[in-house]
Coordinates of C-alpha atoms in Angstrom, one line a residue:
Chain A
X1 CA 0.0 0.0 0.0
X2 CA 0.9 3.6 -0.2
X3 CA 0.7 5.8 3.0
X4 CA 0.5 9.6 2.7
X5 CA 0.8 12.3 5.3
X6 CA -0.4 15.4 3.6
X7 CA -0.1 18.5 5.8
X8 CA -0.3 22.3 5.4
X9 CA 3.2 22.6 4.2
X10 CA 4.6 19.1 3.5
X11 CA 3.5 16.1 1.4
X12 CA 5.1 12.9 2.6
X13 CA 4.6 9.6 0.7
X14 CA 5.7 6.1 1.8
X15 CA 5.6 2.8 -0.2
X16 CA 5.0 0.0 2.3
X17 CA 5.6 -3.7 1.8
X18 CA 3.0 -6.3 2.7
X19 CA 4.2 -6.4 6.3
X20 CA 3.8 -2.6 6.6
X21 CA 7.5 -1.7 6.6
X22 CA 8.7 1.3 4.7
X23 CA 10.2 0.2 1.3
X24 CA 10.6 3.7 0.0
X25 CA 9.8 7.3 1.0
X26 CA 9.6 10.7 -0.6
X27 CA 8.9 14.2 0.8
X28 CA 8.0 17.4 -1.1
X29 CA 7.1 20.9 0.1
X30 CA 3.7 20.5 -1.6
X31 CA 1.3 21.0 1.4
X32 CA -2.3 21.4 0.6
X33 CA -1.9 25.2 0.5
X34 CA 0.7 24.8 -2.3
X35 CA -1.3 22.7 -4.8
X36 CA -2.2 24.8 -7.9
X37 CA -6.0 24.8 -8.5
X38 CA -6.4 22.2 -5.8
X39 CA -5.4 19.4 -8.2
X40 CA -4.5 16.9 -5.5
X41 CA -4.8 14.0 -7.9
X42 CA -2.0 15.3 -10.1
X43 CA 0.2 16.0 -7.1
X44 CA -0.4 12.5 -5.9
X45 CA 0.4 11.0 -9.3
X46 CA 3.6 12.9 -9.4
X47 CA 4.9 11.9 -6.0
X48 CA 4.0 8.2 -6.6
X49 CA 5.2 8.1 -10.2
X50 CA 7.5 5.3 -11.1
X51 CA 6.8 3.4 -7.9
X52 CA 6.4 -0.1 -9.2
X53 CA 2.8 -1.0 -9.4
X54 CA 1.7 2.2 -7.7
X55 CA -1.3 2.5 -9.9
X56 CA -2.9 -0.6 -8.4
X57 CA -2.0 0.0 -4.8
X58 CA -4.3 1.0 -2.1
X59 CA -3.7 4.6 -0.9
X60 CA -4.5 5.8 2.7
X61 CA -3.9 9.4 3.7
X62 CA -4.0 11.5 6.9
X63 CA -3.5 15.1 7.7
X64 CA -4.9 18.5 6.5
X65 CA -5.8 16.8 3.2
X66 CA -9.0 15.9 5.0
X67 CA -9.8 19.4 6.1
X68 CA -12.2 22.0 4.5
X69 CA -9.2 23.2 2.4
X70 CA -8.2 19.7 1.4
X71 CA -9.4 17.2 -1.2
X72 CA -12.5 16.1 0.6
X73 CA -13.7 17.2 4.1
X74 CA -13.7 14.4 6.5
X75 CA -15.5 15.5 9.6
X76 CA -13.8 15.4 13.0
X77 CA -14.4 12.4 15.2
X78 CA -15.0 13.2 18.9
X79 CA -12.8 11.9 21.7
X80 CA -12.6 9.4 23.3
X81 CA -11.8 7.7 20.0
X82 CA -10.1 4.4 19.1
X83 CA -8.5 3.2 15.9
X84 CA -11.8 1.6 14.9
X85 CA -13.6 4.9 15.2
X86 CA -11.0 6.4 12.9
X87 CA -11.2 3.6 10.4
X88 CA -15.1 3.8 10.3
X89 CA -15.0 7.5 9.6
X90 CA -12.6 7.3 6.6
X91 CA -13.9 8.9 3.4
X92 CA -12.9 8.2 -0.2
X93 CA -11.5 11.1 -2.3
X94 CA -13.4 11.9 -5.5
X95 CA -10.9 10.3 -8.0
X96 CA -11.9 9.8 -11.6
X97 CA -10.0 6.5 -11.9
X98 CA -10.5 3.1 -10.5
X99 CA -7.9 3.8 -7.9
X100 CA -9.2 4.1 -4.3
X101 CA -7.8 6.9 -2.2
X102 CA -9.0 6.9 1.5
X103 CA -8.6 9.9 3.8
X104 CA -8.7 9.6 7.6
X105 CA -10.7 12.0 9.8
X106 CA -9.2 14.3 12.4
X107 CA -10.2 14.4 16.1
X108 CA -11.9 16.9 18.2
X109 CA -11.6 17.1 22.0
X110 CA -13.1 19.6 24.5
X111 CA -11.2 21.1 27.4
X112 CA -12.5 21.7 30.9
X113 CA -13.6 25.1 29.8
X114 CA -15.6 23.7 26.8
X115 CA -13.3 25.1 24.2
X116 CA -12.7 22.7 21.4
X117 CA -9.2 21.4 20.3
X118 CA -8.5 19.7 17.0
X119 CA -5.9 17.6 15.3
X120 CA -5.5 16.1 11.8
X121 CA -2.7 13.6 11.2
X122 CA -1.4 13.3 14.7
X123 CA -4.2 10.8 15.7
X124 CA -2.8 8.4 13.1
X125 CA 0.7 8.8 14.5
X126 CA -0.5 8.2 18.0
X127 CA -2.1 4.9 17.1
X128 CA 1.0 4.0 15.1
X129 CA 3.2 4.8 18.1
X130 CA 1.0 2.7 20.4
X131 CA 1.4 -0.3 18.1
X132 CA 5.2 0.2 18.1
X133 CA 5.8 0.8 21.8
X134 CA 6.6 -2.0 24.2
X135 CA 5.1 0.1 27.0
X136 CA 1.6 1.0 27.9
X137 CA 1.9 4.8 27.8
X138 CA -0.5 7.2 29.4
X139 CA 0.6 10.2 27.4
X140 CA 1.7 10.6 23.8
X141 CA 3.5 13.9 23.1
X142 CA 4.1 15.1 19.5
X143 CA 6.3 18.2 19.5
X144 CA 6.2 20.6 16.5
X145 CA 4.7 23.7 15.1
X146 CA 1.6 22.8 17.1
X147 CA 2.6 20.3 19.8
X148 CA 0.0 17.8 20.8
X149 CA -0.3 16.1 24.2
X150 CA -2.7 13.2 24.0
X151 CA -4.0 11.2 27.0
X152 CA -4.4 7.5 26.0
X153 CA -5.9 4.6 27.8
X154 CA -7.0 1.1 26.7
X155 CA -5.8 1.9 23.2
X156 CA -8.0 5.0 22.9
X157 CA -7.3 8.7 22.7
X158 CA -9.3 10.1 25.7
X159 CA -8.5 13.7 24.9
X160 CA -5.7 16.0 23.9
X161 CA -4.3 19.5 24.2
X162 CA -2.5 21.7 21.6
X163 CA 0.4 24.0 22.5
X164 CA 1.5 26.5 19.7
X165 CA 5.1 26.2 20.9
X166 CA 6.8 25.7 17.6
X167 CA 4.9 28.4 15.8
X168 CA 5.5 30.9 18.7
X169 CA 9.2 30.1 18.6
X170 CA 9.4 30.8 14.9
X171 CA 7.4 34.1 15.2
X172 CA 9.6 35.4 18.0
X173 CA 12.8 34.4 16.2
X174 CA 11.7 35.7 12.7
X175 CA 9.6 38.7 13.5
X176 CA 10.1 40.0 17.1
X177 CA 12.6 42.3 18.8
X178 CA 14.1 39.2 20.3
X179 CA 15.0 37.7 16.9
X180 CA 16.8 40.9 15.8
X181 CA 19.5 40.1 18.4
X182 CA 20.0 36.4 17.5
X183 CA 22.8 34.9 15.6
X184 CA 22.1 31.5 13.9
X185 CA 21.7 28.8 16.5
X186 CA 24.9 27.2 17.9
X187 CA 23.7 24.2 20.1
X188 CA 24.0 25.3 23.7
X189 CA 22.3 22.9 26.1
X190 CA 23.3 25.1 29.1
X191 CA 21.3 28.0 27.6
X192 CA 18.4 25.6 26.9
X193 CA 18.5 24.4 30.5
X194 CA 18.6 28.0 31.8
X195 CA 15.4 28.6 29.7
X196 CA 13.7 25.5 31.2
X197 CA 14.6 26.9 34.7
X198 CA 13.3 30.3 33.9
X199 CA 10.0 28.9 32.8
X200 CA 9.5 27.7 36.4
X201 CA 9.9 31.1 38.0
X202 CA 7.2 33.6 38.5
X203 CA 5.6 36.3 36.3
X204 CA 4.7 34.0 33.3
X205 CA 5.6 33.4 29.8
X206 CA 5.0 37.0 28.4
X207 CA 7.6 38.1 31.0
X208 CA 10.1 35.3 30.7
X209 CA 10.7 35.7 27.0
X210 CA 11.8 39.3 27.5
X211 CA 14.8 37.8 29.3
X212 CA 16.1 36.8 25.9
X213 CA 16.6 40.5 25.2
X214 CA 17.9 41.6 28.6
X215 CA 20.4 38.8 29.1
X216 CA 21.9 39.7 25.7
X217 CA 21.8 43.5 26.5
X218 CA 23.7 42.8 29.7
X219 CA 26.2 40.5 28.0
X220 CA 25.1 37.4 29.9
X221 CA 24.3 35.4 26.9
X222 CA 25.9 35.0 23.4
X223 CA 23.8 35.9 20.3
X224 CA 24.2 32.3 19.0
X225 CA 22.9 30.9 22.3
X226 CA 19.7 32.9 22.3
X227 CA 17.7 30.5 20.1
X228 CA 18.3 27.6 22.6
X229 CA 17.5 29.9 25.6
X230 CA 14.2 30.9 24.0
X231 CA 13.5 27.3 23.0
X232 CA 14.1 26.3 26.7
X233 CA 11.7 29.0 27.9
X234 CA 8.9 27.9 25.5
X235 CA 9.3 24.2 25.9
X236 CA 9.6 24.6 29.6
X237 CA 6.3 26.4 29.6
X238 CA 4.6 23.8 27.5
X239 CA 5.8 21.0 29.8
X240 CA 5.2 23.0 33.1
X241 CA 1.6 23.9 32.2
X242 CA 0.6 20.5 30.9
X243 CA -0.6 17.6 33.1
X244 CA 1.7 14.8 31.8
X245 CA 1.1 11.3 33.2
X246 CA 3.9 8.8 32.6
X247 CA 4.8 6.6 30.9
X248 CA 5.3 9.0 28.0
X249 CA 6.0 8.4 24.3
X250 CA 7.5 11.3 22.3
X251 CA 6.8 11.1 18.6
X252 CA 8.9 13.4 16.4
X253 CA 12.1 14.1 14.6
X254 CA 15.3 13.0 16.5
X255 CA 16.7 16.6 17.1
X256 CA 13.5 18.1 18.5
X257 CA 12.6 14.9 20.3
X258 CA 15.9 15.1 22.1
X259 CA 15.1 18.6 23.4
X260 CA 11.7 17.4 24.8
X261 CA 13.5 14.4 26.3
X262 CA 15.8 16.7 28.1
X263 CA 12.9 18.9 29.3
X264 CA 11.0 15.8 30.5
X265 CA 14.0 14.4 32.2
X266 CA 14.2 17.5 34.4
X267 CA 10.8 16.7 35.8
X268 CA 11.7 13.0 36.3
X269 CA 10.1 11.5 33.2
X270 CA 12.1 9.3 30.9
X271 CA 10.1 9.1 27.6
X272 CA 10.4 6.6 24.8
X273 CA 11.3 8.2 21.5
X274 CA 9.5 7.1 18.3
X275 CA 10.3 8.7 14.9
X276 CA 7.4 10.4 13.0
X277 CA 7.8 8.3 9.9
X278 CA 7.5 5.1 11.7
X279 CA 4.5 6.3 13.7
X280 CA 2.7 7.6 10.6
X281 CA 3.2 4.5 8.4
X282 CA 2.3 2.0 11.2
X283 CA -0.9 4.0 11.9
X284 CA -2.0 4.2 8.3
X285 CA -1.2 0.6 7.8
X286 CA -3.3 -0.3 10.8
X287 CA -6.2 1.8 9.4
X288 CA -5.9 0.0 6.1
X289 CA -5.9 -3.4 7.8
X290 CA -9.1 -2.6 9.8
X291 CA -10.8 -1.4 6.6
X292 CA -9.8 -4.6 4.8
X293 CA -11.3 -6.7 7.6
X294 CA -14.5 -4.6 7.6
X295 CA -14.8 -4.5 3.8
X296 CA -13.0 -7.5 2.5
Chain B
X1 CA 10.7 73.9 28.7
X2 CA 10.3 71.3 26.0
X3 CA 9.7 67.7 27.0
X4 CA 10.5 64.9 24.5
X5 CA 9.6 61.2 24.7
X6 CA 11.8 59.6 22.0
X7 CA 11.2 55.9 21.6
X8 CA 12.0 53.2 19.0
X9 CA 9.2 54.1 16.7
X10 CA 7.7 57.5 17.8
X11 CA 9.1 60.9 18.6
X12 CA 6.7 62.9 20.8
X13 CA 7.4 66.6 21.7
X14 CA 5.6 68.8 24.2
X15 CA 6.0 72.5 24.8
X16 CA 5.2 73.1 28.5
X17 CA 4.3 76.4 30.2
X18 CA 6.1 77.5 33.3
X19 CA 3.7 75.5 35.5
X20 CA 4.5 72.3 33.6
X21 CA 1.1 72.2 31.7
X22 CA 1.1 71.1 28.0
X23 CA 0.8 74.2 25.8
X24 CA 1.4 72.4 22.5
X25 CA 2.2 68.8 21.4
X26 CA 3.4 67.1 18.3
X27 CA 4.1 63.5 17.3
X28 CA 6.0 62.0 14.4
X29 CA 6.8 58.4 13.4
X30 CA 10.5 59.3 13.8
X31 CA 11.7 56.8 16.4
X32 CA 15.4 56.5 16.9
X33 CA 15.6 53.7 14.3
X34 CA 14.1 56.1 11.7
X35 CA 16.6 58.9 11.9
X36 CA 18.8 59.1 8.7
X37 CA 22.5 59.1 9.7
X38 CA 21.6 59.3 13.4
X39 CA 21.2 63.1 13.0
X40 CA 19.1 63.5 16.1
X41 CA 19.8 67.3 16.3
X42 CA 18.2 67.9 12.9
X43 CA 15.1 65.8 13.8
X44 CA 14.8 67.8 17.1
X45 CA 15.1 71.1 15.3
X46 CA 12.4 70.0 12.9
X47 CA 9.8 68.9 15.4
X48 CA 10.3 72.1 17.6
X49 CA 10.5 74.5 14.6
X50 CA 8.3 77.6 14.9
X51 CA 7.6 76.9 18.5
X52 CA 7.9 80.4 19.9
X53 CA 11.3 80.8 21.7
X54 CA 12.1 77.2 21.3
X55 CA 15.7 77.8 20.6
X56 CA 16.2 79.2 24.1
X57 CA 14.2 76.6 26.0
X58 CA 15.5 73.9 28.2
X59 CA 15.0 70.4 26.6
X60 CA 14.6 67.2 28.6
X61 CA 14.2 63.8 27.0
X62 CA 13.4 60.3 28.0
X63 CA 13.2 56.9 26.1
X64 CA 15.3 54.9 23.8
X65 CA 17.1 58.2 22.8
X66 CA 19.3 57.4 25.8
X67 CA 20.2 53.8 24.7
X68 CA 23.2 52.5 22.8
X69 CA 21.4 53.2 19.6
X70 CA 20.4 56.7 20.6
X71 CA 22.0 60.1 20.7
X72 CA 24.1 59.4 23.8
X73 CA 24.1 56.3 25.9
X74 CA 22.9 57.1 29.5
X75 CA 23.7 54.0 31.6
X76 CA 20.8 52.2 33.4
X77 CA 20.2 53.2 37.1
X78 CA 19.6 50.2 39.4
X79 CA 16.4 49.8 41.4
X80 CA 15.3 50.8 43.9
X81 CA 15.4 54.3 42.4
X82 CA 13.8 57.6 43.1
X83 CA 13.3 60.7 41.0
X84 CA 16.5 62.1 42.4
X85 CA 18.5 59.1 41.3
X86 CA 17.1 59.7 37.8
X87 CA 17.9 63.4 37.8
X88 CA 21.4 62.8 39.1
X89 CA 22.1 60.3 36.2
X90 CA 20.9 62.6 33.4
X91 CA 23.5 63.3 30.7
X92 CA 23.8 66.1 28.2
X93 CA 23.5 65.3 24.5
X94 CA 26.5 66.4 22.4
X95 CA 24.9 69.4 20.7
X96 CA 27.0 71.9 18.8
X97 CA 24.9 74.9 19.8
X98 CA 24.4 76.7 23.1
X99 CA 21.2 74.8 23.6
X100 CA 21.2 72.3 26.4
X101 CA 19.6 68.9 25.7
X102 CA 19.4 66.6 28.8
X103 CA 18.6 62.8 28.4
X104 CA 17.3 60.7 31.3
X105 CA 18.6 57.2 32.1
X106 CA 16.6 54.0 32.0
X107 CA 16.2 51.6 35.0
X108 CA 17.4 48.0 35.5
X109 CA 15.8 45.6 38.0
X110 CA 16.6 42.0 38.7
X111 CA 14.0 39.3 39.2
X112 CA 14.1 36.5 41.8
X113 CA 15.9 34.4 39.3
X114 CA 18.6 37.1 38.8
X115 CA 17.6 37.8 35.2
X116 CA 17.7 41.5 34.5
X117 CA 14.8 43.6 33.3
X118 CA 15.0 47.0 31.8
X119 CA 12.9 50.1 30.9
X120 CA 13.6 53.4 29.2
X121 CA 11.0 56.1 29.2
X122 CA 8.4 54.4 31.5
X123 CA 10.3 55.4 34.7
X124 CA 9.7 59.1 33.9
X125 CA 6.0 58.3 33.3
X126 CA 5.9 56.5 36.6
X127 CA 7.2 59.4 38.5
X128 CA 4.9 61.7 36.6
X129 CA 1.9 59.5 37.4
X130 CA 2.9 59.4 41.1
X131 CA 2.9 63.2 41.2
X132 CA -0.5 63.4 39.5
X133 CA -2.3 60.7 41.5
X134 CA -4.3 61.6 44.6
X135 CA -3.7 58.0 45.9
X136 CA -0.6 56.3 47.2
X137 CA -0.4 53.5 44.7
X138 CA 1.6 50.3 45.2
X139 CA 1.7 49.3 41.6
X140 CA 2.0 51.4 38.4
X141 CA 1.0 49.4 35.3
X142 CA 2.0 50.8 31.8
X143 CA 0.3 48.6 29.1
X144 CA 1.7 48.5 25.6
X145 CA 4.1 46.7 23.2
X146 CA 6.1 45.8 26.3
X147 CA 3.9 46.2 29.3
X148 CA 5.6 47.3 32.5
X149 CA 4.5 46.6 36.0
X150 CA 6.3 48.6 38.6
X151 CA 6.2 48.2 42.4
X152 CA 6.4 51.6 44.1
X153 CA 6.8 52.6 47.7
X154 CA 7.8 55.9 49.4
X155 CA 8.1 57.6 46.0
X156 CA 10.6 55.1 44.7
X157 CA 10.5 52.4 42.1
X158 CA 11.5 49.2 44.0
X159 CA 11.4 46.9 41.0
X160 CA 9.5 46.1 37.8
X161 CA 8.6 43.4 35.4
X162 CA 8.1 43.5 31.6
X163 CA 5.5 41.5 29.8
X164 CA 5.7 41.4 26.0
X165 CA 1.9 41.4 25.7
X166 CA 1.5 44.0 23.0
X167 CA 4.3 42.6 20.8
X168 CA 3.0 39.0 21.1
X169 CA -0.5 40.2 20.2
X170 CA 0.8 41.9 17.0
X171 CA 2.9 38.9 16.0
X172 CA 0.0 36.5 16.4
X173 CA -2.4 38.8 14.5
X174 CA 0.0 39.7 11.7
X175 CA 2.1 36.6 11.2
X176 CA 0.5 33.5 12.7
X177 CA -2.1 31.0 11.6
X178 CA -4.5 32.7 14.0
X179 CA -4.2 36.0 12.2
X180 CA -5.2 34.5 8.9
X181 CA -8.7 33.8 10.2
X182 CA -9.2 37.2 11.6
X183 CA -11.4 40.0 10.2
X184 CA -10.6 43.6 11.3
X185 CA -11.5 44.1 15.0
X186 CA -15.1 44.9 15.8
X187 CA -15.2 45.8 19.5
X188 CA -16.6 42.7 21.3
X189 CA -16.3 43.0 25.1
X190 CA -17.9 39.5 25.6
X191 CA -15.2 37.9 23.5
X192 CA -12.6 39.9 25.5
X193 CA -14.1 38.6 28.7
X194 CA -14.2 35.0 27.4
X195 CA -10.4 35.4 26.7
X196 CA -9.8 36.6 30.2
X197 CA -11.7 33.6 31.6
X198 CA -9.8 31.2 29.4
X199 CA -6.5 32.6 30.7
X200 CA -7.4 31.3 34.2
X201 CA -8.0 27.7 33.0
X202 CA -5.3 25.0 32.8
X203 CA -2.7 24.1 30.2
X204 CA -1.1 27.5 29.8
X205 CA -0.8 30.4 27.3
X206 CA 0.7 28.3 24.4
X207 CA -2.5 26.2 24.6
X208 CA -5.0 28.9 25.2
X209 CA -4.2 30.9 22.1
X210 CA -5.0 27.9 19.9
X211 CA -8.6 28.4 21.0
X212 CA -8.7 31.4 18.7
X213 CA -8.4 29.0 15.8
X214 CA -10.6 26.2 17.1
X215 CA -13.5 28.4 18.2
X216 CA -13.5 30.0 14.8
X217 CA -13.3 26.6 13.1
X218 CA -16.3 25.4 15.1
X219 CA -18.3 28.6 14.3
X220 CA -18.3 29.6 18.0
X221 CA -16.8 33.0 17.4
X222 CA -17.1 35.5 14.6
X223 CA -13.9 36.5 12.6
X224 CA -14.3 40.1 13.7
X225 CA -14.4 39.1 17.4
X226 CA -11.2 37.1 17.3
X227 CA -8.9 40.1 17.9
X228 CA -10.7 40.8 21.2
X229 CA -10.7 37.2 22.2
X230 CA -7.0 36.9 21.6
X231 CA -6.4 40.2 23.4
X232 CA -8.4 38.9 26.4
X233 CA -6.3 35.7 26.6
X234 CA -3.0 37.7 26.5
X235 CA -4.0 40.5 28.9
X236 CA -5.6 37.9 31.1
X237 CA -2.3 35.9 31.3
X238 CA -0.3 39.1 32.0
X239 CA -2.6 40.0 34.9
X240 CA -2.9 36.5 36.2
X241 CA 0.8 35.8 36.2
X242 CA 1.8 39.1 37.8
X243 CA 1.7 39.9 41.5
X244 CA -0.3 43.1 41.5
X245 CA -0.7 45.0 44.8
X246 CA -3.4 47.6 44.9
X247 CA -3.9 50.5 44.8
X248 CA -3.0 50.5 41.1
X249 CA -2.4 53.3 38.6
X250 CA -2.7 52.4 34.8
X251 CA -0.8 54.8 32.6
X252 CA -1.7 54.6 28.9
X253 CA -3.9 55.5 26.0
X254 CA -7.6 55.6 26.9
X255 CA -8.7 52.6 24.6
X256 CA -6.0 50.2 25.8
X257 CA -6.2 51.5 29.4
X258 CA -10.0 50.6 29.4
X259 CA -9.2 47.0 28.5
X260 CA -6.7 46.8 31.4
X261 CA -9.2 48.4 33.7
X262 CA -11.7 45.7 32.6
X263 CA -9.2 42.9 33.3
X264 CA -8.3 44.3 36.7
X265 CA -11.9 44.8 37.6
X266 CA -12.4 41.1 37.2
X267 CA -9.9 40.4 40.0
X268 CA -11.4 43.1 42.3
X269 CA -9.0 45.9 41.5
X270 CA -10.3 49.3 40.5
X271 CA -7.3 51.2 39.0
X272 CA -6.9 54.9 38.5
X273 CA -6.3 55.8 34.8
X274 CA -3.7 58.4 33.9
X275 CA -3.0 59.4 30.2
X276 CA 0.6 58.8 28.9
X277 CA 1.1 62.4 27.7
X278 CA 0.2 63.8 31.2
X279 CA 2.5 61.3 32.9
X280 CA 5.4 61.9 30.5
X281 CA 5.3 65.6 30.8
X282 CA 4.8 65.8 34.5
X283 CA 7.7 63.4 35.0
X284 CA 10.1 65.3 32.7
X285 CA 9.0 68.6 34.3
X286 CA 9.9 67.2 37.7
X287 CA 13.3 66.0 36.5
X288 CA 14.0 69.5 35.1
X289 CA 12.9 71.1 38.4
X290 CA 15.2 68.9 40.4
X291 CA 18.1 69.7 38.1
X292 CA 17.4 73.4 38.4
X293 CA 17.6 73.2 42.2
X294 CA 20.8 71.2 42.0
X295 CA 22.5 73.3 39.4
X296 CA 20.8 76.7 39.7

């Protein structure tokens, strides 16, 4: 089968063997916002071109491709939700050929104040990660532009919370008074740790980030260490304000995953790391398997 | 005398009568970053041109004009600091004429974690506000791009804390995924209040702001109400994470001041509002008076 993770900015395609292992992978900066005329079929043909037998293969997708701006809108499924709820809510994209393209739904969860939270794509990664892990985790954490913290139990996602950590980091680095002082990042774990510590002091996030400016002004931090200091403050706030029950799985790219591991370690949590690609493909493979059993 | 508040983006000039009242005022978008070749003397001549007798008048300035990027660097004075400490640290700008231009220092304060905090310009407004107020405030709050909360006692500033509330609001509105959904602001106090309430729930600021997106997605809030909802979340966080002792003075523009008044009212504080122009000019007038007494 072919597994596709189609987000706002990236299109990732994986050719899987019959056991669900990755045989081949490709990635293009062709997120759903970058497809001319919304011709998703053409973009799909292009990224799977010359994959042996691709035309006959089953295709299962997750991510923003199922949103209102995507190929077909697949309504959000409410939490708590298991893999079967996801598989049952899958919709077929309106292709003109014989090829079947299935798109997974996203999830919606409501916080204690009744405000909704949403995800599209991460739910598939969460189920993939659960099938890979040797542990029985209580929390799956997916760091990124919009970090997701999902509470899981008995193979279901009971609820989740989004933190805009990665987007706020990029905004502050690229557009704020703080970014103007920064040199390109030189890895500085001591600065990252200092940021984590600052996040636990008083006066809150809107105050703490101003320290990036003042510590530079007072020559206490080097311009190349400021990105890690800011990153520590933001990730520290994400972790400190969340209610994280161990065991924890972190699903992400190795470099960012390592920063979260460091932040969690400081509060006594030793997370298992699982790479995004593995989580995505195992999850989409599991959805396809359930569909095959239901509609043989 | 002539009082000048010269910040990063704005140059504000006031002609004061002998009693310190504002006789005339002008404002130009000629912050210190927008002065070609750093020719501050020319910009000053231009904004005071045709003010009767301006060439002979005493000029006192505050703001970023005293920073490293300004006309002359006036080192920060450490808290606690009174008006006299400020007046003693004033430096003259290197003018070529007979005209004397005095520039006030900024203040530096250290938080409980030892990280420095700085202000330039607000300290003059704080002393101005103290001289205007009929109360004996414990806190002076100056909302804005970088909100300042100053603790005051016995006419001195004992310490202060900066919150980047206004800058983060502008970043999220102008550059984030949240801003893309927004229509131009239509005043919606109910949305603002809902934001204040959300700021008191769990999971922190990086999570709360994502509600701007999800409540729009779920048709719970109108696009034109999103700016006030976001504003409520951010101001709510600033207020909730600060330790504000009443009585409180808020120094600012009437519209923004009213939002802070609303936020403070929700936690049982009824602040006195003082306009920025009045606070700036009273403060610079008081500095000039002290200088005259010291160097008659």
